[in-house]
mmCIF file of C-alpha atoms and ligand atoms in Angstrom:
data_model
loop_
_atom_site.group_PDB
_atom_site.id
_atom_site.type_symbol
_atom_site.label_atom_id
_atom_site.label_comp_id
_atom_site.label_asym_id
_atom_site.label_seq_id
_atom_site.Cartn_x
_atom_site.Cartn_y
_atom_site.Cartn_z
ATOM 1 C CA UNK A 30 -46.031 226.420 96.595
ATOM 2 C CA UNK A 31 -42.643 224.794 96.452
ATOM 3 C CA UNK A 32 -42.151 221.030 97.538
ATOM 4 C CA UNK A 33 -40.271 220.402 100.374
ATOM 5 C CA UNK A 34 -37.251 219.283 99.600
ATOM 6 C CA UNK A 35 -34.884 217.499 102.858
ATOM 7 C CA UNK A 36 -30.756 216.656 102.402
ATOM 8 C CA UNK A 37 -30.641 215.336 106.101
ATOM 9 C CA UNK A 38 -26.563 215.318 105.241
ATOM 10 C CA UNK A 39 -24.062 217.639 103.736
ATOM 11 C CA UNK A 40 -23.918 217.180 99.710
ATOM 12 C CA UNK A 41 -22.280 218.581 97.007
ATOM 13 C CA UNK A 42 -23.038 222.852 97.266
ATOM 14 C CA UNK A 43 -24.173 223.033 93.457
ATOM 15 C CA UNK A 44 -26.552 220.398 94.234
ATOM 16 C CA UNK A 45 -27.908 222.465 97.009
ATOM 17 C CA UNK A 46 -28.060 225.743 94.766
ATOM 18 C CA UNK A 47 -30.145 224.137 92.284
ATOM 19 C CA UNK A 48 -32.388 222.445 94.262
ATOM 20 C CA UNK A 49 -32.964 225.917 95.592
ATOM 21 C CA UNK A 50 -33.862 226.840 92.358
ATOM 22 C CA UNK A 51 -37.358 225.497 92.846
ATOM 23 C CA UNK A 52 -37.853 223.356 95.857
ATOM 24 C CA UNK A 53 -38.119 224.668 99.649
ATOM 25 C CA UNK A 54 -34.635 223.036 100.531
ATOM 26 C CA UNK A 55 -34.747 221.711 104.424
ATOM 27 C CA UNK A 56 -30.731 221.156 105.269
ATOM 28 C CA UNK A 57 -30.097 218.383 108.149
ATOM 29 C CA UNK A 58 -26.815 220.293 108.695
ATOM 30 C CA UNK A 59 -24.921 223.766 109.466
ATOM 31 C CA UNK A 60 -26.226 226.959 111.061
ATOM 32 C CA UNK A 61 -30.585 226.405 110.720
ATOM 33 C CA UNK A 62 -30.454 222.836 110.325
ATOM 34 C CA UNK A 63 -33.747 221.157 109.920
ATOM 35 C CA UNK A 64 -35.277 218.728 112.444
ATOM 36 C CA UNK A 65 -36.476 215.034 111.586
ATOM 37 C CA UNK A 66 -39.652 216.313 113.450
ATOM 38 C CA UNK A 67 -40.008 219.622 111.471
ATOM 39 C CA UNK A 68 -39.422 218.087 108.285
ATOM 40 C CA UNK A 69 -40.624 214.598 108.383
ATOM 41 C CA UNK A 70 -44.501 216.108 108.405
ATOM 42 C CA UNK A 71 -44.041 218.394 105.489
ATOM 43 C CA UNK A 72 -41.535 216.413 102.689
ATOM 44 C CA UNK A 73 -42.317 215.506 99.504
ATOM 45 C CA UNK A 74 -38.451 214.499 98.661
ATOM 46 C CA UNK A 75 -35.580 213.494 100.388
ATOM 47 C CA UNK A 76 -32.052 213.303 99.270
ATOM 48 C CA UNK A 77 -31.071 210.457 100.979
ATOM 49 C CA UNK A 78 -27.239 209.599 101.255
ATOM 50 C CA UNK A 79 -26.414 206.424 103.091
ATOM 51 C CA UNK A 80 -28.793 205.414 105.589
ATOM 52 C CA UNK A 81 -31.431 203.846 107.040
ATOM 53 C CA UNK A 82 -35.023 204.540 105.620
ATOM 54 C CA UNK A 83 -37.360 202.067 106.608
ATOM 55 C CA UNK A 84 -41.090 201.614 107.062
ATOM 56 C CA UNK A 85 -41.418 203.233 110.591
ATOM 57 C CA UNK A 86 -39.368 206.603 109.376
ATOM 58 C CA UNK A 87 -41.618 206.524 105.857
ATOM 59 C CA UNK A 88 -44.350 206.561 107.840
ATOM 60 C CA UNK A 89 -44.167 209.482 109.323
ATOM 61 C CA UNK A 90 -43.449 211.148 106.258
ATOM 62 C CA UNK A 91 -47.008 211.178 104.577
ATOM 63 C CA UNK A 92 -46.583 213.693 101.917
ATOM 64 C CA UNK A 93 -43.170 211.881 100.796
ATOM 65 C CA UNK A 94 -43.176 210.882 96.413
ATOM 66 C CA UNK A 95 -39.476 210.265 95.664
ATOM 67 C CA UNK A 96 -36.565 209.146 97.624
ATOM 68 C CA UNK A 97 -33.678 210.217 95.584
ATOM 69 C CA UNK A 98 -30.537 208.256 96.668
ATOM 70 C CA UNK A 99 -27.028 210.067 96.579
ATOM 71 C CA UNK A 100 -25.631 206.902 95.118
ATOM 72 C CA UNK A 101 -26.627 203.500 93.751
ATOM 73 C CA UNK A 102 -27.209 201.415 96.726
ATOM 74 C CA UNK A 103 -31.227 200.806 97.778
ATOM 75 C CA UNK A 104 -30.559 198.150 100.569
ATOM 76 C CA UNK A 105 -30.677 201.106 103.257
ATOM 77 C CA UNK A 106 -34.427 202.021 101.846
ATOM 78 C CA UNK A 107 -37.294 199.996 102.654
ATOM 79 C CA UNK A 108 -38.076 199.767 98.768
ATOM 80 C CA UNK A 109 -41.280 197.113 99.137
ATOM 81 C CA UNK A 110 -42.884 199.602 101.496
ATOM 82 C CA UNK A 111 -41.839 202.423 99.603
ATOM 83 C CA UNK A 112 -43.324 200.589 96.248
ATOM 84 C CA UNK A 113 -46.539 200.105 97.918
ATOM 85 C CA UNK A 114 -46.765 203.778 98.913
ATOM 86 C CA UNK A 115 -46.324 205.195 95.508
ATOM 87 C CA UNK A 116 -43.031 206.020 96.514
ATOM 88 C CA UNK A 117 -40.733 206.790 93.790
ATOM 89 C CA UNK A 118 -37.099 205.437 94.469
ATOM 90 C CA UNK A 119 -34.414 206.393 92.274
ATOM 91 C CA UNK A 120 -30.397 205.922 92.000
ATOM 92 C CA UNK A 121 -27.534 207.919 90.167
ATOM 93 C CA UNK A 122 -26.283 204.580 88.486
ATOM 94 C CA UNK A 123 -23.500 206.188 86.672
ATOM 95 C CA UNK A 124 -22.185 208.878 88.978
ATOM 96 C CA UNK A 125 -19.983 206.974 90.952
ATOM 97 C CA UNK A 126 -18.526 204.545 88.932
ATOM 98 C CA UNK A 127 -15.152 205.709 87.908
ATOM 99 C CA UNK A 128 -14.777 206.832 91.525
ATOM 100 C CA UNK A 129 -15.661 203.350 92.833
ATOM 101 C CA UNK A 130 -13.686 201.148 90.757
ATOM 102 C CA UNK A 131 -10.419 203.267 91.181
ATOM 103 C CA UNK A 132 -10.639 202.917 94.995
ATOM 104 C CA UNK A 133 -10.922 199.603 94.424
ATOM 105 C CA UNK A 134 -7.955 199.069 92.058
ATOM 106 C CA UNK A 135 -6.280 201.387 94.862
ATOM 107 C CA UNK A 136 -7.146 198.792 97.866
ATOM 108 C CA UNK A 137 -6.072 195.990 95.793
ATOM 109 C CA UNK A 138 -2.704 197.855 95.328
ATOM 110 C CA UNK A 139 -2.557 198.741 98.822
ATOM 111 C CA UNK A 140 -2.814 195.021 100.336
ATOM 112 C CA UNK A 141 -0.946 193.721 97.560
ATOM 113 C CA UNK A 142 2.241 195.844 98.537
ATOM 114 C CA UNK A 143 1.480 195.851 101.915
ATOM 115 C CA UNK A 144 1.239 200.044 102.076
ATOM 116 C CA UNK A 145 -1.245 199.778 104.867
ATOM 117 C CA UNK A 146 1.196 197.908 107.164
ATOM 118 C CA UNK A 147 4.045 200.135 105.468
ATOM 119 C CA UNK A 148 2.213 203.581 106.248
ATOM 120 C CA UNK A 149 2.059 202.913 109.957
ATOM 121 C CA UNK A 150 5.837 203.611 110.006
ATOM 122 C CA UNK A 151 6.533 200.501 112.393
ATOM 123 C CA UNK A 152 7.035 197.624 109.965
ATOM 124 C CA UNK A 153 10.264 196.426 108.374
ATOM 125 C CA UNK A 154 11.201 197.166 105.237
ATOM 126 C CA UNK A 155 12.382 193.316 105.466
ATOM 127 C CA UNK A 156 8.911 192.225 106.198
ATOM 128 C CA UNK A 157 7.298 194.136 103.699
ATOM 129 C CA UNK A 158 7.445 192.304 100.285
ATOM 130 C CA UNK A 159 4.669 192.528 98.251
ATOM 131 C CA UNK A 160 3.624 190.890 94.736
ATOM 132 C CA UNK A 161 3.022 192.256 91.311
ATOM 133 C CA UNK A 162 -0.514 192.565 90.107
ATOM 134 C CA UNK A 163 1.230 192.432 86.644
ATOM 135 C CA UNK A 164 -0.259 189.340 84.663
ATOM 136 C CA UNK A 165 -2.002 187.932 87.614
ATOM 137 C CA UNK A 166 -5.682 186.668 87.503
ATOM 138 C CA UNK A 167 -8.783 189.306 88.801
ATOM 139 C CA UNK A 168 -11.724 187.551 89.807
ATOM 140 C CA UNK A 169 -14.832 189.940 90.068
ATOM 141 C CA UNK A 170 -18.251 188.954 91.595
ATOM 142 C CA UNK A 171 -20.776 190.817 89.743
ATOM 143 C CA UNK A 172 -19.896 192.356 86.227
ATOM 144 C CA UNK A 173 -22.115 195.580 86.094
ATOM 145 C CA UNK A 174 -20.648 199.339 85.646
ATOM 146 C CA UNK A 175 -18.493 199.387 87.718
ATOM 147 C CA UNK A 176 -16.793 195.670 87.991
ATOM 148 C CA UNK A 177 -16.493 196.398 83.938
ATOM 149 C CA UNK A 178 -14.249 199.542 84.693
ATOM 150 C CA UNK A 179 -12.259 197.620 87.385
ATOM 151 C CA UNK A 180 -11.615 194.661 84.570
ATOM 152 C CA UNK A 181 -10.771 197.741 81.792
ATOM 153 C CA UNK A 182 -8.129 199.091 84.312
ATOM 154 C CA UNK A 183 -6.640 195.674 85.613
ATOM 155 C CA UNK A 184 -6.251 194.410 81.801
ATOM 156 C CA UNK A 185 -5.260 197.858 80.515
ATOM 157 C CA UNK A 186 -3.189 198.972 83.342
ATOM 158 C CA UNK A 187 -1.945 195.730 84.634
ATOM 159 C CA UNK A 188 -2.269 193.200 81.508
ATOM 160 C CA UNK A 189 -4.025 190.982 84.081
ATOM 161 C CA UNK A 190 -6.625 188.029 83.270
ATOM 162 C CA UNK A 191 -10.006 189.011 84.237
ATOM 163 C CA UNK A 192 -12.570 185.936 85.309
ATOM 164 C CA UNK A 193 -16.297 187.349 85.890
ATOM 165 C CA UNK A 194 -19.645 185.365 87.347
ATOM 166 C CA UNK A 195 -22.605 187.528 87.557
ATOM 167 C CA UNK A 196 -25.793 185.290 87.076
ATOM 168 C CA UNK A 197 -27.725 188.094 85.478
ATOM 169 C CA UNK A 198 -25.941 188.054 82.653
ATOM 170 C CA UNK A 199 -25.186 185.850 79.805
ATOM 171 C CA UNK A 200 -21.750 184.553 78.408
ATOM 172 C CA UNK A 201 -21.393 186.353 75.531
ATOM 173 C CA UNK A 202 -22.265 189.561 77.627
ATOM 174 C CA UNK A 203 -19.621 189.448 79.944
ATOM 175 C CA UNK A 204 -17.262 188.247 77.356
ATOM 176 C CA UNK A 205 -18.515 191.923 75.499
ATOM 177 C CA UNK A 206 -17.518 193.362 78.927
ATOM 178 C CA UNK A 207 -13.752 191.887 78.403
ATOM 179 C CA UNK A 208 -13.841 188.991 80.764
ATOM 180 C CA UNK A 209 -14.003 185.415 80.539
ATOM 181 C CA UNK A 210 -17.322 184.144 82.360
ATOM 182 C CA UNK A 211 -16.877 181.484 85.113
ATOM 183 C CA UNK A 212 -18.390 179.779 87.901
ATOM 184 C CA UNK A 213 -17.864 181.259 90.818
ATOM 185 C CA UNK A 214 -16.299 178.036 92.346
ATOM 186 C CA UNK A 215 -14.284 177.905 89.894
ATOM 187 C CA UNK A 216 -13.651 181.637 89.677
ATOM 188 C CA UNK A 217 -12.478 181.970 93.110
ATOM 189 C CA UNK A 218 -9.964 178.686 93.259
ATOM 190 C CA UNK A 219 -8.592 180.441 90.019
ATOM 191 C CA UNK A 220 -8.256 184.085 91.461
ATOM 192 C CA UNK A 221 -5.291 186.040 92.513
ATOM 193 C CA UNK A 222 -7.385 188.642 93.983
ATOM 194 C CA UNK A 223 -11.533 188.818 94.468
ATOM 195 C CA UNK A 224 -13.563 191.720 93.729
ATOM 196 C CA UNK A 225 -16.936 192.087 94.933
ATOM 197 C CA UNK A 226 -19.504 194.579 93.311
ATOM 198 C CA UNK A 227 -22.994 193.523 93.723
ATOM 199 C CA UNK A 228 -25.796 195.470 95.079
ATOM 200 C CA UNK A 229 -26.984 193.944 98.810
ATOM 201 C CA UNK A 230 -30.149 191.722 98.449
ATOM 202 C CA UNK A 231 -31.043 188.616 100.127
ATOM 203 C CA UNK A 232 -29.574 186.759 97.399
ATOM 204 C CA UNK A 233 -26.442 187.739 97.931
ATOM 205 C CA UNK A 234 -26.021 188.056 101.729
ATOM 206 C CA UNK A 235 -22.358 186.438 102.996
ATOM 207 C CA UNK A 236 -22.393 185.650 99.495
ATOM 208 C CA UNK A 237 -18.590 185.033 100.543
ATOM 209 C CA UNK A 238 -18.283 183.057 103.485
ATOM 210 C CA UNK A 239 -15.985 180.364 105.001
ATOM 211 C CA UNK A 240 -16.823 177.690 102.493
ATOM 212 C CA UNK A 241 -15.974 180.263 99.492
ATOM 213 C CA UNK A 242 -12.565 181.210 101.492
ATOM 214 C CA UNK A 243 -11.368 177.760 101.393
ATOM 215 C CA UNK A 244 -11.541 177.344 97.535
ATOM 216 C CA UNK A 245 -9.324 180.413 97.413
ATOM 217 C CA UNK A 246 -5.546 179.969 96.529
ATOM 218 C CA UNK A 247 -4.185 181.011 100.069
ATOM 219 C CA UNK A 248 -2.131 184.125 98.656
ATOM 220 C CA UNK A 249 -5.419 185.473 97.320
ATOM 221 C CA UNK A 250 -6.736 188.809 98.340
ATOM 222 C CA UNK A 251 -10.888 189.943 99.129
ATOM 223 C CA UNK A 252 -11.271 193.295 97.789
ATOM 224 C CA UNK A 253 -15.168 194.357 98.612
ATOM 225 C CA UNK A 254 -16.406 197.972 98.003
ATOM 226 C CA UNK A 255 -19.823 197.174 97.728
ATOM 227 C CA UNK A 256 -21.984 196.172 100.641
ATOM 228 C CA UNK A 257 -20.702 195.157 104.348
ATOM 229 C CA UNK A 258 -23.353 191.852 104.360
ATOM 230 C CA UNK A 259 -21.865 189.913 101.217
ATOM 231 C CA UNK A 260 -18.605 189.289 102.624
ATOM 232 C CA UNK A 261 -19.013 187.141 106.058
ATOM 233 C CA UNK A 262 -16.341 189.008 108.205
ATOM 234 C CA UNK A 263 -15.951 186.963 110.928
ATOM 235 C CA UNK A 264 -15.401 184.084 108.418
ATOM 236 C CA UNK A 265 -12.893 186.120 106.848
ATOM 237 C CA UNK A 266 -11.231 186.992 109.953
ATOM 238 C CA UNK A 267 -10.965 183.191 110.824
ATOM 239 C CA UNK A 268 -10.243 182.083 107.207
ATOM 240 C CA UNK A 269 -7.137 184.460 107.031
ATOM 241 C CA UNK A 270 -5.865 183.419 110.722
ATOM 242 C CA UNK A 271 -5.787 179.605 109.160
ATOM 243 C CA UNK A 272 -3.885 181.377 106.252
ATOM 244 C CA UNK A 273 -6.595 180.543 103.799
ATOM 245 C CA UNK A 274 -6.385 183.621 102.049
ATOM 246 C CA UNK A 275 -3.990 185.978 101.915
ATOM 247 C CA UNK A 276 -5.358 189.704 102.500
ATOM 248 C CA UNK A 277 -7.907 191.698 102.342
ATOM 249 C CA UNK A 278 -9.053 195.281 101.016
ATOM 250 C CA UNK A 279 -12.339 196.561 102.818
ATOM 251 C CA UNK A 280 -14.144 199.677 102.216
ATOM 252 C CA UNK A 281 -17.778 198.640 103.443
ATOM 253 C CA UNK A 282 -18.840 196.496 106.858
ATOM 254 C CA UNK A 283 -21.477 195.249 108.315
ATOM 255 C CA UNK A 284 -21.635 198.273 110.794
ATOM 256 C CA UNK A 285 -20.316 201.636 109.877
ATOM 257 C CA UNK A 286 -17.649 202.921 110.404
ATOM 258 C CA UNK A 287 -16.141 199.351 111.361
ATOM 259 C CA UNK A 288 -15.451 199.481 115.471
ATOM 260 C CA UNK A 289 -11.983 199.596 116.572
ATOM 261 C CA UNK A 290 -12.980 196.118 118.155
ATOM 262 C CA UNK A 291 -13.812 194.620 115.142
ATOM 263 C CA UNK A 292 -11.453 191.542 114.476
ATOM 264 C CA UNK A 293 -10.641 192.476 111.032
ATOM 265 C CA UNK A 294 -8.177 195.567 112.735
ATOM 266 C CA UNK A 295 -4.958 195.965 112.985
ATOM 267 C CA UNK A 296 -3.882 193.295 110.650
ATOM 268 C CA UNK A 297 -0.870 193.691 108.493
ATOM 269 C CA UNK A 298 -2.638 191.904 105.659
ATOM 270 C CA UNK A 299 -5.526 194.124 105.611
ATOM 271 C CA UNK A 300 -6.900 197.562 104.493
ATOM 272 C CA UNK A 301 -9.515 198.964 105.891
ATOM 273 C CA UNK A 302 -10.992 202.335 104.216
ATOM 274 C CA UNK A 303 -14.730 203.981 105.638
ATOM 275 C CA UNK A 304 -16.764 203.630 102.726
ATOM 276 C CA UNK A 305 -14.852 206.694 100.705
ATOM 277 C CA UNK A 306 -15.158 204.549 97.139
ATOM 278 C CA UNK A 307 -17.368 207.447 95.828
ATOM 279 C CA UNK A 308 -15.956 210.352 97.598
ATOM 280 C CA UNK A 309 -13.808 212.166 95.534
ATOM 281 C CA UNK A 310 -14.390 215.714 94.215
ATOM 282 C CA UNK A 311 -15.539 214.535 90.888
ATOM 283 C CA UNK A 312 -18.176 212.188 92.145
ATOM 284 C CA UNK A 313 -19.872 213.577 94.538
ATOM 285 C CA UNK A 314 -20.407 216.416 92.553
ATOM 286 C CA UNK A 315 -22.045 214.213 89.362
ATOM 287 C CA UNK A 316 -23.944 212.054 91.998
ATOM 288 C CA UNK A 317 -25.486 214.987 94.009
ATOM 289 C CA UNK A 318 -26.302 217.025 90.461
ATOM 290 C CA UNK A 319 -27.786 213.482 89.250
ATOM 291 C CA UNK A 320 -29.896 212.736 92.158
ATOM 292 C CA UNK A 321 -31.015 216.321 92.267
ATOM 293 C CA UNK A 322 -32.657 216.299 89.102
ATOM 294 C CA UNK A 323 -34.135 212.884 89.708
ATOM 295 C CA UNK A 324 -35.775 215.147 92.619
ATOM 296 C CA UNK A 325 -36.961 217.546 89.635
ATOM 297 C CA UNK A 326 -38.533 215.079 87.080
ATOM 298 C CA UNK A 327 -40.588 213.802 89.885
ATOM 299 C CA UNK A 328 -41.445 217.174 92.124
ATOM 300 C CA UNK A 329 -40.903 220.648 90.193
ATOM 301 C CA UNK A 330 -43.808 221.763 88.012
HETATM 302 O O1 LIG B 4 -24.620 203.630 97.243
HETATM 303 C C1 LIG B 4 -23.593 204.153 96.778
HETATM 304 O O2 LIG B 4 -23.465 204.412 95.568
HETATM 305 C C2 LIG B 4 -22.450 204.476 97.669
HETATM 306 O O3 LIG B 4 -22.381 203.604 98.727
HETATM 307 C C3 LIG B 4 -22.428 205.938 98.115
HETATM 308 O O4 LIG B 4 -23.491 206.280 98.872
HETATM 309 P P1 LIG B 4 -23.556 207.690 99.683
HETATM 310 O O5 LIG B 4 -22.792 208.714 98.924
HETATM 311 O O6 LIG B 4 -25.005 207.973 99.741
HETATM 312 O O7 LIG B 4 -22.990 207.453 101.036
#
């Protein structure tokens, strides 16, 4: 018999055809869609993109092996409970890097020239002057895959200086990576612009708060594309209405997508994206085909 296989959301099509290749694919979407109820009983896998999979829903899936995230992110997954299940977790740590780190070259573009206040069509061309990222100094929180690319594009691209602080990892490694290791006091009163890419853990919840916003020059801009929780948004809110720092690029919140309410909208200074990083063509294709086969290691026999 075939495992059963549930996408509860739409993924890339090739991804579908070849897990139809040998698993009994349950689709959460379009014409037949499959019910949490139906389904929950009878998987063994579940391509999960992002959202929440915690002990209560694992639960009630008793035959479940492998959760096979569309992405790299875990924090949505009750891993601990998963873990003591026998649950297999796994990631596509690769697929999405390229995709990531452009967007986030993109937002730090796009608050740097002001192009989100520009593109609403009401703002003065007067009011609107921006600042090179030419030679300026890229602080990034966090130097795995994907903080690496963002450092090769900002000194390739830009010819800026790249600072880095990631505790996992030694000097000389992030050196190897191409930027100069730092403290991340020190990192952030030296930064033109912050970059965040670190996965959400306890560790690093508000990892960026109000006392890290005041040791940033007050021109400096908060780019985070990795996880709503390690940037404190309301602190950010109030640190850039004291003018503490100057801007900031968001493509993750707290809650998603962030509510029209939220006091981090409509602000000249900021751009605010709904977690597209990984959503191009290209990316969702290699993420979906990656997490697919992770599906097939553990299930197909
Ligand atoms: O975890 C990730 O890599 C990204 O946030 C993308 O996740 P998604 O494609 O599952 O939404």
């Amino acid at each position: 018999m075939r495992p059963v296989v549930w996408v509860p959301r739409e993924i890339h099509a090739d991804a579908v055809a070849d897990l139809e290749t040998w698993a009994d694919v349950r689709r959460g979407w379009g014409v037949g869609a499959a019910t949490e109820d139906v389904v929950a009983p009878v998987a063994e896998g579940v391509l999960l993109r992002t959202a929440r999979l915690d002990a209560p829903q694992l639960k009630r899936m008793p035959r479940l092996r492998v959760v096979a995230r569309h992405g790299v992110g875990t924090d949505t997954v009750d891993t601990a409970y998963a873990r003591e299940r026998g649950i297999r977790v796994t990631t596509t740590p690769e697929a999405n890097v390229l995709s990531v780190a452009e967007h986030a070259v993109a937002l730090l573009m796009a608050v740097r020239r002001g192009i989100g206040a520009a593109a609403t069509g009401t703002a003065s061309r007067d009011d609107l002057i921006g600042g090179e990222l030419s030679g300026s100094t890229l602080g990034l929180i966090g130097f795995g895959r994907i903080a690496r690319r963002v450092a090769r594009i900002g000194q390739g691209g830009f010819g800026m200086r790249v600072l880095a602080h990631d505790p996992g990892l030694s000097d000389d490694e992030v050196r190897a990576g191409g930027a100069q290791p730092l403290p991340l006091d020190v990192l952030l009163s030296e930064a033109d612009a912050v970059s965040v890419h670190v996965p959400l853990v306890p560790t690093t919840r508000g990892l960026l708060g109000a006392e890290q916003f005041r040791r940033m020059p007050s021109h400096a801009i908060v780019i985070n594309t990795s996880r709503g929780g390690v940037v404190d948004e309301y602190a950010l809110a109030e640190a850039l209405d004291a003018g503490e720092v100057g801007g900031a690029g968001l493509d993750v919140s707290e809650i998603e997508p962030m509510p029209d309410d939220h006091p981090l909208r409509g602000r000249a200074n900021v751009v605010v994206t709904p977690h597209i990083g990984g959503q191009t063509r290209e990316a969702m294709r290699r993420v979906a085909m990656e997490a697919a086969a992770a599906l097939r290691s553990e299930l197909a026999s």
